[in-house]
Short mmCIF file of C-alpha atoms in Angstrom, two decimals:
data_model
loop_
_atom_site.label_atom_id
_atom_site.label_comp_id
_atom_site.label_asym_id
_atom_site.label_seq_id
_atom_site.Cartn_x
_atom_site.Cartn_y
_atom_site.Cartn_z
CA MET A 1 -39.38 -10.91 -83.58
CA MET A 2 -37.30 -10.14 -86.52
CA PRO A 3 -39.54 -8.01 -89.55
CA THR A 4 -40.75 -10.54 -91.87
CA ALA A 5 -39.00 -10.64 -95.36
CA ILE A 6 -42.24 -8.94 -97.17
CA GLU A 7 -41.66 -5.97 -94.53
CA PHE A 8 -38.39 -5.52 -95.63
CA PHE A 9 -39.33 -5.85 -99.07
CA LYS A 10 -41.39 -2.83 -98.21
CA LEU A 11 -38.47 -0.41 -97.37
CA LEU A 12 -36.81 -1.38 -100.62
CA PRO A 13 -36.52 1.42 -103.90
CA LYS A 14 -38.18 -2.45 -105.46
CA THR A 15 -36.49 -1.24 -108.76
CA ASN A 16 -34.77 -4.93 -109.54
CA CYS A 17 -31.38 -3.06 -110.27
CA LYS A 18 -29.34 -6.57 -108.79
CA ASP A 19 -26.75 -3.41 -107.84
CA CYS A 20 -27.18 -6.27 -104.59
CA GLY A 21 -25.85 -9.04 -105.39
CA GLN A 22 -29.28 -10.74 -105.77
CA PRO A 23 -31.92 -10.75 -108.96
CA THR A 24 -34.68 -9.33 -107.30
CA CYS A 25 -35.24 -6.79 -104.61
CA LEU A 26 -37.68 -9.27 -102.80
CA ALA A 27 -34.28 -11.83 -103.12
CA PHE A 28 -32.73 -9.65 -101.18
CA ALA A 29 -35.52 -8.56 -98.56
CA MET A 30 -35.64 -12.54 -98.14
CA LEU A 31 -31.92 -12.38 -96.99
CA LEU A 32 -32.55 -9.31 -94.75
CA ALA A 33 -35.48 -11.49 -92.88
CA ASN A 34 -32.83 -14.46 -92.37
CA GLN A 35 -30.10 -12.13 -91.68
CA LYS A 36 -27.90 -13.09 -94.38
CA ALA A 37 -27.19 -9.18 -95.42
CA LYS A 38 -27.77 -5.63 -94.38
CA MET A 39 -29.54 -2.51 -95.52
CA ASP A 40 -26.37 -1.18 -96.54
CA ASP A 41 -25.19 -3.59 -99.63
CA CYS A 42 -28.63 -1.79 -101.31
CA PRO A 43 -26.95 1.72 -102.82
CA HIS A 44 -30.50 2.95 -103.24
CA VAL A 45 -32.16 2.25 -100.34
CA SER A 46 -33.39 5.70 -98.65
CA ARG A 47 -32.12 7.25 -95.28
CA GLU A 48 -35.91 6.84 -93.89
CA SER A 49 -35.98 3.12 -94.52
CA LYS A 50 -32.91 2.79 -93.19
CA ASP A 51 -33.30 4.73 -89.88
CA ALA A 52 -36.89 2.77 -90.19
CA MET A 53 -35.19 -0.65 -90.18
CA GLU A 54 -33.13 0.45 -87.57
CA SER A 55 -35.33 0.84 -84.78
CA THR A 56 -37.26 -2.33 -86.25
CA THR A 57 -34.09 -4.84 -86.16
CA ALA A 58 -32.86 -3.23 -83.34
CA PRO A 59 -32.26 -6.44 -80.31
CA PRO A 60 -35.27 -6.82 -78.49
CA VAL A 61 -32.63 -6.75 -75.61
CA ARG A 62 -29.85 -4.48 -75.21
CA THR A 63 -26.36 -5.36 -75.61
CA VAL A 64 -24.32 -4.95 -72.55
CA ALA A 65 -20.87 -4.72 -72.23
CA VAL A 66 -18.83 -5.19 -69.49
CA GLY A 67 -15.13 -4.78 -70.63
CA ASN A 68 -14.86 -7.48 -73.00
CA VAL A 69 -17.93 -9.52 -71.66
CA ASN A 70 -20.75 -9.06 -74.03
CA MET A 71 -24.16 -9.57 -72.25
CA GLY A 72 -27.89 -9.49 -73.81
CA GLY A 73 -28.48 -8.71 -77.63
CA GLU A 74 -30.40 -11.35 -77.34
CA THR A 75 -33.05 -11.72 -80.28
CA VAL A 76 -35.17 -15.17 -79.77
CA LEU A 77 -36.85 -16.99 -76.84
CA HIS A 78 -35.89 -20.68 -77.98
CA ARG A 79 -32.63 -21.31 -79.17
CA HIS A 80 -34.03 -23.45 -82.33
CA GLU A 81 -35.35 -20.24 -83.56
CA ARG A 82 -32.19 -19.16 -84.98
CA ARG A 83 -29.67 -19.25 -81.53
CA PHE A 84 -28.21 -17.31 -78.17
CA ILE A 85 -26.29 -14.45 -78.97
CA ASN A 86 -23.87 -13.73 -75.80
CA PRO A 87 -22.92 -16.88 -73.35
CA THR A 88 -23.82 -16.39 -69.66
CA ALA A 89 -20.87 -14.64 -68.10
CA TYR A 90 -19.62 -16.41 -64.71
CA ALA A 91 -18.34 -14.15 -61.89
CA VAL A 92 -16.73 -15.18 -58.72
CA THR A 93 -17.14 -13.14 -55.42
CA ILE A 94 -13.92 -11.25 -54.11
CA SER A 95 -14.44 -10.53 -50.40
CA ASP A 96 -12.36 -7.36 -48.85
CA ARG A 97 -12.19 -9.27 -46.36
CA CYS A 98 -10.36 -12.10 -47.90
CA ASP A 99 -6.07 -12.71 -48.94
CA ILE A 100 -6.82 -10.75 -52.15
CA PRO A 101 -3.70 -12.04 -53.73
CA GLU A 102 -4.36 -16.03 -52.82
CA ARG A 103 -8.34 -15.77 -53.68
CA ILE A 104 -7.20 -13.89 -57.90
CA ASP A 105 -5.01 -17.34 -57.75
CA ALA A 106 -7.51 -19.17 -56.99
CA VAL A 107 -10.39 -18.04 -59.49
CA LYS A 108 -7.51 -17.86 -62.41
CA LYS A 109 -6.97 -21.37 -61.74
CA LEU A 110 -10.43 -22.46 -62.60
CA SER A 111 -9.74 -22.74 -66.02
CA PHE A 112 -10.53 -25.64 -68.51
CA GLU A 113 -9.73 -26.72 -72.20
CA ARG A 114 -12.59 -28.11 -74.00
CA VAL A 115 -13.00 -29.48 -78.04
CA GLY A 116 -10.48 -26.41 -78.37
CA THR A 117 -11.60 -23.87 -76.53
CA VAL A 118 -10.58 -22.27 -73.18
CA PHE A 119 -13.25 -21.93 -70.42
CA ASP A 120 -12.00 -19.36 -67.83
CA VAL A 121 -14.19 -17.24 -65.05
CA ASP A 122 -15.49 -14.53 -66.52
CA MET A 123 -15.34 -11.88 -64.21
CA VAL A 124 -14.81 -11.03 -60.34
CA SER A 125 -17.16 -9.37 -57.95
CA VAL A 126 -15.60 -7.25 -55.40
CA ARG A 127 -17.73 -7.23 -52.56
CA CYS A 128 -17.70 -4.90 -49.23
CA ASP A 129 -18.05 -6.75 -46.25
CA SER A 130 -16.14 -4.75 -44.31
CA GLY A 131 -18.42 -1.48 -44.12
CA ASP A 132 -14.77 0.52 -43.88
CA ALA A 133 -14.38 2.95 -47.30
CA GLY A 134 -10.84 2.65 -46.95
CA VAL A 135 -10.59 -1.22 -46.47
CA PHE A 136 -12.92 -1.57 -49.32
CA ILE A 137 -10.78 0.55 -51.90
CA LYS A 138 -7.11 -0.86 -51.05
CA ALA A 139 -9.26 -4.32 -52.13
CA VAL A 140 -10.54 -3.10 -55.01
CA ASN A 141 -7.14 -1.65 -55.63
CA ALA A 142 -5.52 -4.86 -55.24
CA VAL A 143 -8.11 -6.63 -57.48
CA MET A 144 -7.01 -4.10 -60.27
CA GLY A 145 -3.40 -4.54 -59.65
CA SER A 146 -3.19 -8.58 -60.81
CA TRP A 147 -6.94 -8.99 -62.50
CA ASP A 148 -7.42 -7.50 -65.74
CA ARG A 149 -10.57 -8.70 -66.99
CA PRO A 150 -13.91 -7.24 -66.00
CA PHE A 151 -15.29 -6.86 -62.52
CA ILE A 152 -18.18 -6.03 -60.07
CA LEU A 153 -18.28 -3.83 -57.53
CA GLU A 154 -20.82 -4.97 -54.75
CA CYS A 155 -21.15 -1.72 -51.72
CA GLY A 156 -23.63 1.04 -50.52
CA ALA A 157 -23.86 3.72 -52.59
CA GLY A 158 -21.85 5.81 -49.59
CA ILE A 159 -19.20 4.07 -50.08
CA LEU A 160 -19.13 3.46 -53.53
CA LYS A 161 -19.00 7.36 -54.11
CA GLU A 162 -15.58 6.86 -52.75
CA VAL A 163 -14.47 3.90 -54.75
CA ILE A 164 -15.25 4.90 -58.12
CA LYS A 165 -13.05 7.41 -58.14
CA GLU A 166 -10.25 5.16 -57.91
CA ALA A 167 -12.82 2.33 -60.72
CA ALA A 168 -14.25 4.48 -63.06
CA HIS A 169 -11.32 3.96 -65.80
CA ARG A 170 -11.93 0.22 -65.95
CA ARG A 171 -16.26 0.55 -66.21
CA PRO A 172 -17.11 -2.07 -63.61
CA LEU A 173 -20.43 -2.94 -63.16
CA LEU A 174 -22.35 -1.25 -60.32
CA TYR A 175 -24.11 -3.88 -57.68
CA CYS A 176 -26.42 -2.39 -57.32
CA ALA A 177 -29.69 -0.01 -57.33
CA VAL A 178 -32.85 -1.32 -55.14
CA HIS A 179 -35.57 1.17 -54.13
CA GLU A 180 -34.13 3.12 -51.27
CA ASN A 181 -31.01 3.74 -53.13
CA ALA A 182 -32.07 4.09 -57.08
CA GLY A 183 -31.56 7.91 -57.24
CA GLU A 184 -27.81 8.01 -55.81
CA MET A 185 -26.89 4.56 -57.59
CA ILE A 186 -28.24 5.84 -60.49
CA ALA A 187 -26.46 9.29 -60.72
CA ILE A 188 -23.34 7.30 -59.84
CA ALA A 189 -23.30 5.06 -62.69
CA LYS A 190 -24.19 8.06 -64.59
CA ASP A 191 -21.56 10.26 -64.10
CA ASN A 192 -19.09 7.84 -64.09
CA SER A 193 -20.06 5.89 -67.15
CA CYS A 194 -20.50 2.56 -65.75
CA PRO A 195 -23.23 -0.12 -66.19
CA LEU A 196 -25.84 -0.62 -63.03
CA VAL A 197 -27.56 -3.87 -61.23
CA LEU A 198 -31.52 -2.97 -60.69
CA ARG A 199 -32.90 -5.08 -58.11
CA ASP A 200 -36.59 -6.04 -57.36
CA THR A 201 -38.22 -8.85 -56.67
CA ASP A 202 -41.38 -7.38 -57.43
CA MET A 203 -41.60 -6.82 -61.59
CA GLU A 204 -44.06 -3.84 -61.52
CA ARG A 205 -41.24 -2.10 -58.96
CA LEU A 206 -38.31 -3.58 -61.17
CA ALA A 207 -39.65 -1.76 -64.21
CA ASP A 208 -40.23 1.70 -62.62
CA LEU A 209 -36.81 1.29 -61.42
CA ALA A 210 -35.73 0.73 -65.45
CA ALA A 211 -37.48 3.03 -66.39
CA ALA A 212 -35.81 5.91 -64.13
CA ALA A 213 -32.69 4.83 -65.13
CA ALA A 214 -33.52 5.01 -68.35
CA ALA A 215 -35.26 8.89 -68.16
CA ALA A 216 -31.87 9.70 -66.28
CA GLY A 217 -29.36 8.80 -68.82
CA VAL A 218 -28.34 5.40 -67.48
CA ASN A 219 -29.03 2.67 -70.57
CA ASP A 220 -26.33 -0.11 -69.47
CA ILE A 221 -28.11 -1.68 -67.22
CA VAL A 222 -28.67 -5.51 -65.94
CA LEU A 223 -31.85 -6.85 -64.27
CA ASP A 224 -31.68 -9.03 -60.83
CA THR A 225 -35.15 -10.58 -59.74
CA GLY A 226 -34.36 -10.97 -56.50
CA SER A 227 -35.17 -15.55 -57.24
CA ALA A 228 -34.14 -17.01 -54.21
CA ASN A 229 -34.92 -20.61 -55.77
CA LEU A 230 -35.31 -22.69 -59.32
CA LYS A 231 -39.55 -21.43 -59.44
CA GLU A 232 -38.42 -17.66 -59.17
CA CYS A 233 -35.66 -18.28 -61.67
CA ILE A 234 -37.26 -19.85 -64.52
CA GLU A 235 -41.33 -17.69 -63.62
CA ARG A 236 -39.31 -14.37 -63.54
CA HIS A 237 -36.36 -14.69 -66.18
CA THR A 238 -39.53 -15.85 -68.25
CA VAL A 239 -41.78 -12.84 -67.87
CA VAL A 240 -38.79 -11.07 -68.64
CA ARG A 241 -37.81 -12.17 -71.52
CA ARG A 242 -40.98 -12.79 -72.73
CA SER A 243 -42.16 -9.42 -72.36
CA ALA A 244 -38.73 -7.95 -74.06
CA ILE A 245 -39.28 -9.96 -77.08
CA ARG A 246 -42.69 -10.97 -77.84
CA LYS A 247 -44.29 -7.37 -76.42
CA ARG A 248 -40.64 -5.25 -76.97
CA PHE A 249 -41.27 -3.88 -73.57
CA LYS A 250 -38.71 -1.68 -73.08
CA GLN A 251 -38.15 -1.72 -69.44
CA PHE A 252 -37.71 -5.54 -69.55
CA GLY A 253 -34.95 -4.79 -73.24
CA TYR A 254 -32.05 -5.53 -70.55
CA PRO A 255 -29.83 -8.04 -69.56
CA LEU A 256 -30.21 -10.61 -66.42
CA MET A 257 -28.65 -11.81 -63.17
CA ASN A 258 -28.62 -13.91 -60.37
CA ARG A 259 -26.44 -14.06 -57.18
CA VAL A 260 -26.55 -17.81 -55.66
CA GLY A 261 -24.09 -18.15 -53.53
CA SER A 262 -22.20 -21.13 -53.41
CA GLY A 263 -22.34 -24.84 -52.89
CA GLU A 264 -25.11 -27.75 -54.78
CA TYR A 265 -27.70 -25.54 -54.60
CA ALA A 266 -26.17 -22.60 -56.35
CA VAL A 267 -24.74 -24.84 -59.06
CA ALA A 268 -28.80 -25.51 -59.81
CA MET A 269 -29.49 -22.16 -59.89
CA ALA A 270 -26.55 -21.41 -62.34
CA VAL A 271 -27.98 -24.06 -64.65
CA MET A 272 -31.62 -22.75 -64.52
CA SER A 273 -30.56 -19.07 -65.26
CA THR A 274 -27.88 -20.60 -68.26
CA MET A 275 -30.63 -22.58 -70.11
CA LYS A 276 -33.32 -19.39 -69.24
CA TYR A 277 -32.40 -16.56 -70.58
CA GLY A 278 -29.65 -15.42 -67.59
CA SER A 279 -26.52 -13.31 -68.77
CA LEU A 280 -24.75 -13.29 -65.34
CA VAL A 281 -24.15 -14.99 -62.81
CA ILE A 282 -22.35 -14.50 -59.17
CA PHE A 283 -21.02 -17.16 -57.10
CA ASP A 284 -19.85 -16.74 -53.17
CA ASP A 285 -17.27 -19.70 -54.10
CA LEU A 286 -17.68 -22.42 -57.35
CA LYS A 287 -14.99 -25.39 -57.01
CA ASN A 288 -13.62 -26.41 -59.96
CA TYR A 289 -15.28 -30.05 -59.89
CA GLU A 290 -18.88 -27.52 -60.22
CA ALA A 291 -16.99 -25.49 -62.94
CA LEU A 292 -16.28 -27.82 -65.79
CA PRO A 293 -20.06 -29.23 -65.70
CA LEU A 294 -21.56 -25.51 -65.71
CA PHE A 295 -18.77 -24.07 -68.81
CA THR A 296 -19.67 -27.16 -70.67
CA LEU A 297 -23.46 -26.78 -70.53
CA ARG A 298 -22.86 -22.85 -71.25
CA GLN A 299 -20.95 -24.00 -74.45
CA ASN A 300 -23.62 -26.57 -75.41
CA ILE A 301 -26.22 -23.92 -75.19
CA TYR A 302 -24.45 -21.01 -76.74
CA THR A 303 -23.85 -23.20 -79.92
CA ASP A 304 -25.06 -22.18 -83.16
CA PRO A 305 -27.69 -25.97 -83.23
CA GLN A 306 -27.77 -25.23 -86.84
CA VAL A 307 -23.56 -24.86 -87.34
CA PRO A 308 -22.35 -27.72 -86.02
CA ILE A 309 -18.34 -27.04 -84.52
CA GLN A 310 -15.73 -27.22 -86.49
CA VAL A 311 -12.14 -27.55 -86.54
CA LYS A 312 -10.05 -26.44 -89.75
CA GLN A 313 -8.94 -28.84 -92.49
CA GLY A 314 -5.44 -29.89 -91.81
CA LEU A 315 -2.90 -31.91 -91.22
CA TYR A 316 -2.04 -32.18 -87.14
CA PRO A 317 0.99 -34.13 -86.76
CA ILE A 318 0.19 -35.98 -83.31
CA GLY A 319 3.70 -36.71 -81.39
CA GLU A 320 6.80 -36.45 -83.66
CA PRO A 321 5.40 -38.60 -86.74
CA ASP A 322 8.06 -39.23 -89.40
CA GLY A 323 8.72 -40.58 -92.85
CA HIS A 324 7.03 -44.12 -92.06
CA SER A 325 4.58 -42.93 -89.66
CA PRO A 326 0.87 -44.05 -90.09
CA ILE A 327 -1.81 -41.51 -91.57
CA PHE A 328 -5.13 -41.36 -89.92
CA PHE A 329 -7.83 -39.15 -91.58
CA THR A 330 -11.53 -38.11 -89.92
CA THR A 331 -13.95 -35.36 -90.23
CA ASN A 332 -13.78 -31.88 -89.15
CA PHE A 333 -16.73 -32.30 -86.91
CA SER A 334 -14.77 -31.07 -83.50
CA LEU A 335 -16.22 -33.86 -81.40
CA THR A 336 -14.91 -36.31 -83.12
CA TYR A 337 -11.41 -34.84 -84.30
CA PHE A 338 -10.30 -33.90 -80.04
CA THR A 339 -11.93 -38.10 -79.70
CA VAL A 340 -10.38 -39.31 -81.91
CA ARG A 341 -6.76 -37.33 -81.38
CA ALA A 342 -6.77 -37.86 -77.32
CA ASP A 343 -7.58 -41.63 -78.43
CA ILE A 344 -4.23 -41.49 -80.35
CA GLU A 345 -2.19 -39.34 -77.74
CA LYS A 346 -2.58 -42.33 -75.70
CA SER A 347 -1.09 -44.92 -77.55
CA LYS A 348 2.37 -42.77 -77.15
CA ILE A 349 2.85 -43.20 -81.01
CA PRO A 350 3.79 -40.70 -83.54
CA VAL A 351 1.01 -40.10 -86.15
CA TRP A 352 -0.11 -37.89 -88.95
CA LEU A 353 -3.80 -37.14 -88.78
CA GLN A 354 -5.57 -35.60 -91.62
CA ILE A 355 -8.80 -33.39 -91.29
CA VAL A 356 -11.16 -33.77 -93.62
CA ASP A 357 -14.04 -30.79 -94.34
CA THR A 358 -17.16 -32.35 -93.94
CA GLU A 359 -19.17 -28.63 -93.03
CA GLY A 360 -18.74 -30.61 -89.99
CA LEU A 361 -20.49 -33.74 -89.76
CA SER A 362 -19.74 -36.75 -88.24
CA VAL A 363 -18.02 -39.82 -89.98
CA LEU A 364 -21.17 -41.92 -90.62
CA THR A 365 -23.49 -38.65 -91.11
CA ALA A 366 -20.69 -36.82 -93.88
CA TYR A 367 -20.30 -40.72 -95.71
CA SER A 368 -24.39 -40.83 -95.94
CA ALA A 369 -24.20 -36.89 -96.89
CA GLY A 370 -21.57 -37.63 -100.08
CA LYS A 371 -19.23 -35.04 -98.30
CA PHE A 372 -16.89 -37.73 -97.08
CA SER A 373 -16.11 -39.86 -100.23
CA ALA A 374 -13.03 -41.23 -101.04
CA GLU A 375 -12.45 -39.06 -103.84
CA HIS A 376 -12.85 -35.90 -101.29
CA VAL A 377 -10.40 -37.88 -98.67
CA ALA A 378 -7.82 -38.36 -101.88
CA GLU A 379 -8.05 -34.62 -102.44
CA SER A 380 -7.29 -33.87 -99.10
CA LEU A 381 -4.98 -35.67 -98.61
CA ASN A 382 -3.19 -34.62 -101.65
CA ALA A 383 -3.45 -31.18 -100.72
CA SER A 384 -2.01 -31.14 -97.34
CA GLY A 385 1.55 -32.94 -98.82
CA VAL A 386 1.39 -35.90 -96.17
CA LEU A 387 1.99 -38.74 -98.90
CA THR A 388 5.14 -37.13 -99.70
CA ARG A 389 6.29 -36.25 -95.75
CA SER A 390 5.32 -40.24 -95.11
CA ASP A 391 5.12 -43.74 -96.58
CA GLY A 392 3.33 -45.33 -94.03
CA ILE A 393 -0.04 -47.02 -94.90
CA VAL A 394 -3.14 -44.87 -94.78
CA VAL A 395 -5.60 -45.86 -91.62
CA ILE A 396 -9.65 -45.88 -92.89
CA PRO A 397 -11.93 -45.19 -90.07
CA GLY A 398 -13.87 -48.43 -89.53
CA LEU A 399 -17.56 -46.86 -90.09
CA VAL A 400 -16.67 -46.26 -93.60
CA ALA A 401 -14.70 -49.53 -94.49
CA ARG A 402 -16.20 -49.83 -98.03
CA MET A 403 -14.79 -46.81 -99.25
CA SER A 404 -11.19 -48.42 -99.48
CA ALA A 405 -10.50 -50.32 -102.47
CA LYS A 406 -11.84 -46.97 -104.16
CA LEU A 407 -9.43 -44.97 -101.64
CA HIS A 408 -6.33 -47.45 -102.13
CA GLU A 409 -7.22 -46.99 -106.45
CA LEU A 410 -6.36 -43.52 -106.03
CA LEU A 411 -3.54 -43.19 -103.63
CA GLY A 412 -1.91 -46.51 -104.98
CA ARG A 413 -1.22 -47.44 -101.40
CA ASP A 414 -1.76 -49.67 -99.02
CA VAL A 415 -5.14 -48.74 -97.01
CA ILE A 416 -5.85 -50.53 -94.13
CA ILE A 417 -9.56 -50.67 -92.24
CA GLY A 418 -9.18 -48.91 -88.63
CA THR A 419 -11.20 -49.60 -85.89
CA THR A 420 -15.24 -48.73 -85.44
CA GLU A 421 -15.00 -46.80 -81.85
CA SER A 422 -12.08 -44.05 -80.88
CA ARG A 423 -11.49 -46.15 -77.59
CA ASP A 424 -9.77 -49.27 -79.29
CA ILE A 425 -7.09 -46.74 -81.26
CA PRO A 426 -4.43 -47.29 -78.90
CA LYS A 427 -4.64 -51.04 -78.82
CA PHE A 428 -4.51 -50.53 -82.72
CA LEU A 429 -1.54 -48.51 -82.87
CA ARG A 430 0.22 -50.93 -81.03
CA GLU A 431 -0.77 -54.08 -82.80
CA LEU A 432 0.26 -52.12 -86.15
CA LYS A 433 3.54 -51.14 -85.13
#
């Protein structure tokens, strides 16, 4: 758990010097407790206090990087307590028996865009199904030649000793060490500075494996509890994560993963893992109609519940608007923006779309909070220069029609009331034209 403000306060000099920018040391301690300041902001704090706080505030779940993908780093059990940090990574398997270029191409096509974010498969897992070191090395080299993202190597220790010579510079995730080959796999991971998966269905033995790996100098560890169904996934993941965060049990302070196979039940397992502490899910195969809802779920789970998703305030031309095109405006809540934009695009009519900064609130919420007033809208329209670029009619969202008279007064031009529902915009624009 994050230290309290009082625990931070005890480590501060208590001089109330204001050099940190706060009126008192207690006020600064409250910012530290809420992760809105860092200890280095106090120029007078002792080295001993810094060292003590670093060990106390380190995330109870270690952050493990595989290429540009970070896993773990979590500090809470429940999203509403603060937020989850590093989104679950999804990997798709590539067998050394398959057509590598064709398979890589299929994986790359699992790409979607939603509310301004592009979803892709994060990793591939190259699996040795042939049992032949030469075949596997050839497959790994083919993958490295056409895949510039992180990848996983799935094979036994004997073959891994051969292939790691070719792949160590890419620092792949090694899958996996079990009780029988733990010594060899840990040695390979240490010698090549690669992250390592430890797998066991028994939680005590898994903790022992983690302790052995850490003692050997391997700290970048991912834990696989070997969950075969939804019940085991939620039970084992909860035990491991609760032990790490609530009890600071170091052997369980690592990211968790699942190998789920393919098909409907595999997606259900991935959903459970995404919601309950999984940092990595490896699929045998993943279809586009399975990937999109899964990626959407992940986006929702790993956004900050206290900070709405926002787009930047500004003027967004849709189509090729000219000096007579209508001017729409709405809030900078991402879902509102992308919904309105998509419906304007459906009309095939060029429009100037002004986005007003409402701190990520939707239309009615922002209006009720006083963040979407006629004055605020007029200020945004004037700042973007759209009123000088177009003499077109200004269209006000139907939900806030009551501000139309005031906006007309402030702008000195015609303002008409638009639709209350975004889906009606295409028909509205066609009739307007």
